Amino acid sequence: MKITKAEFITSSSEVSQCPPDQIPEYAFIGRSNVGKSSLINMLVERKKLAKTSSTPGKTRLINHFMINHEWFLCDLPGYGYAKVSKKDRDTFSKMIEHYATKRTNLVCFFVLVDARHKPQQLDLDFIEWLADSNLPFVIVLTKIDKVSQTVKSTNLMLLKNELSKSWEELPLIFETSAEKKTGRAEVLEFIDETNKKLAL
Ligand code: GTP
Ligand code: MG
């Protein structure tokens, strides 16, 4: 899919403030600092469309970007950032929970997982919550430029093993690097195919 237009629409603190829900929406979620905003910029080839930072906790609201006038990319705040106060953490999880369960045009979550780490309980818990809530999702390994092939394969295998404990069928897993643009074509192809199926 060719990206012809990518524009920031709005930041919202709750679903009722989000833009009209009339086009398909894909949401990026995962731990703080996992690379959600960077991946969005990589996909749309715009260095600063979504704000990124080396300090976790950068994205604090629900951010909507309209792509090709046809669909939304949604950048969400990360979960699991230890330095955020408990009150803020509760606010974030409520925001995400409301968004996930109430946003009617939401087509699929991209759950981002850092390729450098072994499966983390927080990510597994979030994935389990999505699956139990019947919310569609795929998984995206991020920052693969930062790990050796061996480490990446090991962590991927461990993740698949963990997921296999709960589910017979594994979700799609994309391998990406925002730095090297790895996985761009695959992720966009998936969105394009999904949009086409929705239009049938
Ligand atoms: P929050 O908004 O705080 O939840 O973080 P985020 O998940 O949006 O992460 P963000 O995109 O801001 O990236 C966090 C840091 O990781 C930044 O310093 C990025 O430059 C770096 N980063 C993100 N993706 C990659 C990648 O694929 N490769 C490398 N080497 N660094 C990356
Ligand atoms: Mg961010």
mmCIF file of C-alpha atoms in Angstrom, chain A:
data_model
loop_
_atom_site.group_PDB
_atom_site.id
_atom_site.type_symbol
_atom_site.label_atom_id
_atom_site.label_comp_id
_atom_site.label_asym_id
_atom_site.label_seq_id
_atom_site.Cartn_x
_atom_site.Cartn_y
_atom_site.Cartn_z
ATOM 1 C CA MET A 1 0.000 0.000 0.000
ATOM 2 C CA LYS A 2 1.248 3.444 -0.868
ATOM 3 C CA ILE A 3 0.815 6.123 1.792
ATOM 4 C CA THR A 4 -0.287 9.264 0.002
ATOM 5 C CA LYS A 5 -1.443 11.277 2.999
ATOM 6 C CA ALA A 6 -0.883 11.035 6.747
ATOM 7 C CA GLU A 7 -2.317 13.738 8.964
ATOM 8 C CA PHE A 8 -2.629 14.264 12.685
ATOM 9 C CA ILE A 9 -6.294 14.654 13.601
ATOM 10 C CA THR A 10 -6.585 15.018 17.362
ATOM 11 C CA SER A 11 -5.508 13.926 20.841
ATOM 12 C CA SER A 12 -8.218 12.715 23.193
ATOM 13 C CA SER A 13 -8.327 11.740 26.821
ATOM 14 C CA GLU A 14 -11.438 9.628 26.376
ATOM 15 C CA VAL A 15 -13.401 7.789 23.705
ATOM 16 C CA SER A 16 -16.191 10.377 23.598
ATOM 17 C CA GLN A 17 -13.656 12.940 22.336
ATOM 18 C CA CYS A 18 -12.248 10.708 19.594
ATOM 19 C CA PRO A 19 -12.966 11.603 15.939
ATOM 20 C CA PRO A 20 -16.085 10.178 14.223
ATOM 21 C CA ASP A 21 -15.943 6.401 14.065
ATOM 22 C CA GLN A 22 -16.733 5.977 10.404
ATOM 23 C CA ILE A 23 -13.501 4.588 9.010
ATOM 24 C CA PRO A 24 -11.461 1.523 10.061
ATOM 25 C CA GLU A 25 -9.033 2.066 12.914
ATOM 26 C CA TYR A 26 -5.805 0.293 13.885
ATOM 27 C CA ALA A 27 -4.380 0.922 17.343
ATOM 28 C CA PHE A 28 -0.794 0.631 18.551
ATOM 29 C CA ILE A 29 -0.351 -0.479 22.108
ATOM 30 C CA GLY A 30 2.424 -1.855 24.305
ATOM 31 C CA ARG A 31 4.807 -0.956 27.095
ATOM 32 C CA SER A 32 6.114 2.557 27.426
ATOM 33 C CA ASN A 33 9.171 3.014 25.223
ATOM 34 C CA VAL A 34 8.542 -0.146 23.165
ATOM 35 C CA GLY A 35 8.459 1.974 20.001
ATOM 36 C CA LYS A 36 4.764 2.595 19.177
ATOM 37 C CA SER A 37 5.150 6.182 18.010
ATOM 38 C CA SER A 38 8.370 5.367 16.135
ATOM 39 C CA LEU A 39 6.672 2.504 14.299
ATOM 40 C CA ILE A 40 3.826 4.788 13.222
ATOM 41 C CA ASN A 41 6.336 7.310 11.861
ATOM 42 C CA MET A 42 8.204 4.548 10.061
ATOM 43 C CA LEU A 43 5.007 3.213 8.466
ATOM 44 C CA VAL A 44 3.929 6.612 7.157
ATOM 45 C CA GLU A 45 7.508 7.740 6.386
ATOM 46 C CA ARG A 46 7.236 10.909 8.449
ATOM 47 C CA LYS A 47 9.936 11.416 11.069
ATOM 48 C CA LYS A 48 7.885 13.526 13.466
ATOM 49 C CA LEU A 49 4.223 12.811 12.846
ATOM 50 C CA ALA A 50 3.891 10.959 16.162
ATOM 51 C CA LYS A 51 5.992 12.339 19.007
ATOM 52 C CA THR A 52 8.728 9.985 20.195
ATOM 53 C CA SER A 53 11.167 10.148 23.087
ATOM 54 C CA SER A 54 13.958 8.129 24.644
ATOM 55 C CA THR A 55 12.207 8.753 27.995
ATOM 56 C CA PRO A 56 9.268 6.389 28.595
ATOM 57 C CA GLY A 57 5.819 7.883 29.107
ATOM 58 C CA LYS A 58 5.946 10.301 26.161
ATOM 59 C CA THR A 59 2.509 9.547 24.667
ATOM 60 C CA ARG A 60 -0.146 10.355 27.255
ATOM 61 C CA LEU A 61 -3.310 10.671 25.193
ATOM 62 C CA ILE A 62 -5.163 8.800 22.455
ATOM 63 C CA ASN A 63 -3.730 10.214 19.210
ATOM 64 C CA HIS A 64 -5.499 9.816 15.890
ATOM 65 C CA PHE A 65 -3.807 10.009 12.510
ATOM 66 C CA MET A 66 -5.813 9.739 9.312
ATOM 67 C CA ILE A 67 -4.116 7.834 6.527
ATOM 68 C CA ASN A 68 -4.986 8.231 2.835
ATOM 69 C CA HIS A 69 -8.329 9.755 3.931
ATOM 70 C CA GLU A 70 -9.417 6.146 4.464
ATOM 71 C CA TRP A 71 -8.368 4.786 7.824
ATOM 72 C CA PHE A 72 -7.041 5.801 11.238
ATOM 73 C CA LEU A 73 -3.831 4.871 12.955
ATOM 74 C CA CYS A 74 -4.144 5.342 16.679
ATOM 75 C CA ASP A 75 -1.134 5.913 18.942
ATOM 76 C CA LEU A 76 -1.871 5.058 22.571
ATOM 77 C CA PRO A 77 -0.013 5.719 25.819
ATOM 78 C CA GLY A 78 2.187 2.858 26.927
ATOM 79 C CA TYR A 79 1.488 0.653 29.900
ATOM 80 C CA GLY A 80 3.829 -0.480 32.644
ATOM 81 C CA TYR A 81 5.938 2.597 33.160
ATOM 82 C CA ALA A 82 7.129 2.274 36.750
ATOM 83 C CA LYS A 83 7.840 5.968 37.311
ATOM 84 C CA VAL A 84 4.256 7.019 36.621
ATOM 85 C CA SER A 85 2.246 7.422 39.836
ATOM 86 C CA LYS A 86 -0.303 4.726 40.666
ATOM 87 C CA LYS A 87 -3.089 7.243 40.092
ATOM 88 C CA ASP A 88 -1.797 8.046 36.591
ATOM 89 C CA ARG A 89 -1.327 4.364 35.850
ATOM 90 C CA ASP A 90 -4.932 3.672 36.858
ATOM 91 C CA THR A 91 -6.100 6.563 34.663
ATOM 92 C CA PHE A 92 -4.138 5.154 31.700
ATOM 93 C CA SER A 93 -5.462 1.623 32.116
ATOM 94 C CA LYS A 94 -9.021 2.908 32.387
ATOM 95 C CA MET A 95 -8.477 5.048 29.289
ATOM 96 C CA ILE A 96 -7.156 2.070 27.340
ATOM 97 C CA GLU A 97 -9.854 -0.257 28.638
ATOM 98 C CA HIS A 98 -12.613 2.178 27.661
ATOM 99 C CA TYR A 99 -11.027 2.807 24.315
ATOM 100 C CA ALA A 100 -10.626 -0.922 23.598
ATOM 101 C CA THR A 101 -14.155 -1.852 24.567
ATOM 102 C CA LYS A 102 -16.073 1.220 23.349
ATOM 103 C CA ARG A 103 -14.387 2.344 20.144
ATOM 104 C CA THR A 104 -16.731 0.799 17.579
ATOM 105 C CA ASN A 105 -14.562 1.214 14.456
ATOM 106 C CA LEU A 106 -11.522 -0.419 16.038
ATOM 107 C CA VAL A 107 -10.479 -3.208 13.685
ATOM 108 C CA CYS A 108 -7.293 -4.543 15.199
ATOM 109 C CA PHE A 109 -4.736 -3.897 17.912
ATOM 110 C CA PHE A 110 -1.049 -4.070 17.157
ATOM 111 C CA VAL A 111 0.514 -5.221 20.410
ATOM 112 C CA LEU A 112 4.161 -4.180 20.367
ATOM 113 C CA VAL A 113 6.722 -6.295 22.171
ATOM 114 C CA ASP A 114 10.412 -5.421 22.481
ATOM 115 C CA ALA A 115 12.451 -8.073 20.636
ATOM 116 C CA ARG A 116 15.298 -7.662 23.119
ATOM 117 C CA HIS A 117 13.430 -9.150 26.047
ATOM 118 C CA LYS A 118 12.123 -12.549 27.036
ATOM 119 C CA PRO A 119 8.313 -12.600 27.276
ATOM 120 C CA GLN A 120 7.271 -10.157 30.007
ATOM 121 C CA GLN A 121 4.367 -10.955 32.295
ATOM 122 C CA LEU A 122 2.790 -7.546 31.747
ATOM 123 C CA ASP A 123 2.671 -8.090 27.966
ATOM 124 C CA LEU A 124 1.324 -11.619 28.389
ATOM 125 C CA ASP A 125 -1.350 -10.336 30.770
ATOM 126 C CA PHE A 126 -2.383 -7.633 28.330
ATOM 127 C CA ILE A 127 -2.540 -10.116 25.436
ATOM 128 C CA GLU A 128 -4.628 -12.446 27.577
ATOM 129 C CA TRP A 129 -6.996 -9.604 28.450
ATOM 130 C CA LEU A 130 -7.424 -8.757 24.742
ATOM 131 C CA ALA A 131 -8.081 -12.377 23.833
ATOM 132 C CA ASP A 132 -10.511 -12.875 26.718
ATOM 133 C CA SER A 133 -12.317 -9.688 25.691
ATOM 134 C CA ASN A 134 -12.598 -10.989 22.096
ATOM 135 C CA LEU A 135 -10.622 -8.045 20.770
ATOM 136 C CA PRO A 136 -8.707 -8.780 17.561
ATOM 137 C CA PHE A 137 -4.944 -8.292 17.720
ATOM 138 C CA VAL A 138 -1.652 -9.097 16.065
ATOM 139 C CA ILE A 139 1.788 -8.936 17.674
ATOM 140 C CA VAL A 140 4.695 -6.789 16.510
ATOM 141 C CA LEU A 141 8.261 -7.390 17.639
ATOM 142 C CA THR A 142 10.059 -4.039 17.735
ATOM 143 C CA LYS A 143 13.679 -2.874 17.643
ATOM 144 C CA ILE A 144 14.957 -6.010 15.933
ATOM 145 C CA ASP A 145 17.955 -3.970 14.727
ATOM 146 C CA LYS A 146 19.119 -3.977 18.347
ATOM 147 C CA VAL A 147 19.365 -7.751 18.756
ATOM 148 C CA SER A 148 21.271 -10.576 17.151
ATOM 149 C CA GLN A 149 19.375 -13.069 15.035
ATOM 150 C CA THR A 150 19.911 -15.656 17.803
ATOM 151 C CA VAL A 151 18.471 -13.538 20.601
ATOM 152 C CA LYS A 152 15.517 -12.523 18.444
ATOM 153 C CA SER A 153 14.739 -16.126 17.491
ATOM 154 C CA THR A 154 15.052 -17.304 21.091
ATOM 155 C CA ASN A 155 12.747 -14.583 22.421
ATOM 156 C CA LEU A 156 10.280 -15.244 19.610
ATOM 157 C CA MET A 157 10.265 -18.958 20.392
ATOM 158 C CA LEU A 158 9.749 -18.284 24.112
ATOM 159 C CA LEU A 159 6.868 -15.924 23.291
ATOM 160 C CA LYS A 160 5.223 -18.507 21.043
ATOM 161 C CA ASN A 161 5.640 -21.137 23.755
ATOM 162 C CA GLU A 162 3.953 -18.879 26.302
ATOM 163 C CA LEU A 163 1.063 -18.102 23.948
ATOM 164 C CA SER A 164 0.661 -21.779 23.058
ATOM 165 C CA LYS A 165 -0.055 -22.526 26.710
ATOM 166 C CA SER A 166 -3.337 -20.633 26.405
ATOM 167 C CA TRP A 167 -4.248 -20.793 22.706
ATOM 168 C CA GLU A 168 -4.118 -23.366 19.968
ATOM 169 C CA GLU A 169 -3.857 -20.816 17.224
ATOM 170 C CA LEU A 170 -1.077 -18.263 17.412
ATOM 171 C CA PRO A 171 -1.677 -14.658 16.397
ATOM 172 C CA LEU A 172 0.171 -13.130 13.458
ATOM 173 C CA ILE A 173 3.595 -11.885 14.547
ATOM 174 C CA PHE A 174 5.438 -9.170 12.596
ATOM 175 C CA GLU A 175 9.137 -8.453 13.023
ATOM 176 C CA THR A 176 9.997 -4.784 12.734
ATOM 177 C CA SER A 177 12.638 -2.120 13.113
ATOM 178 C CA ALA A 178 11.625 1.519 12.920
ATOM 179 C CA GLU A 179 15.309 2.318 12.509
ATOM 180 C CA LYS A 180 15.868 0.090 9.478
ATOM 181 C CA LYS A 181 12.295 0.139 8.156
ATOM 182 C CA THR A 182 12.089 -3.634 8.524
ATOM 183 C CA GLY A 183 8.578 -5.082 8.317
ATOM 184 C CA ARG A 184 7.040 -1.936 6.828
ATOM 185 C CA ALA A 185 5.696 -3.614 3.696
ATOM 186 C CA GLU A 186 4.312 -6.557 5.686
ATOM 187 C CA VAL A 187 2.429 -4.433 8.231
ATOM 188 C CA LEU A 188 0.983 -2.150 5.544
ATOM 189 C CA GLU A 189 0.014 -5.162 3.438
ATOM 190 C CA PHE A 190 -1.868 -6.621 6.408
ATOM 191 C CA ILE A 191 -3.766 -3.345 6.939
ATOM 192 C CA ASP A 192 -4.519 -3.052 3.227
ATOM 193 C CA GLU A 193 -5.834 -6.613 3.039
ATOM 194 C CA THR A 194 -7.943 -6.081 6.162
ATOM 195 C CA ASN A 195 -9.396 -2.833 4.798
ATOM 196 C CA LYS A 196 -10.285 -4.624 1.570
ATOM 197 C CA LYS A 197 -12.049 -7.422 3.451
ATOM 198 C CA LEU A 198 -14.017 -4.831 5.445
ATOM 199 C CA ALA A 199 -15.119 -3.102 2.259
ATOM 200 C CA LEU A 200 -16.613 -6.316 0.806
#
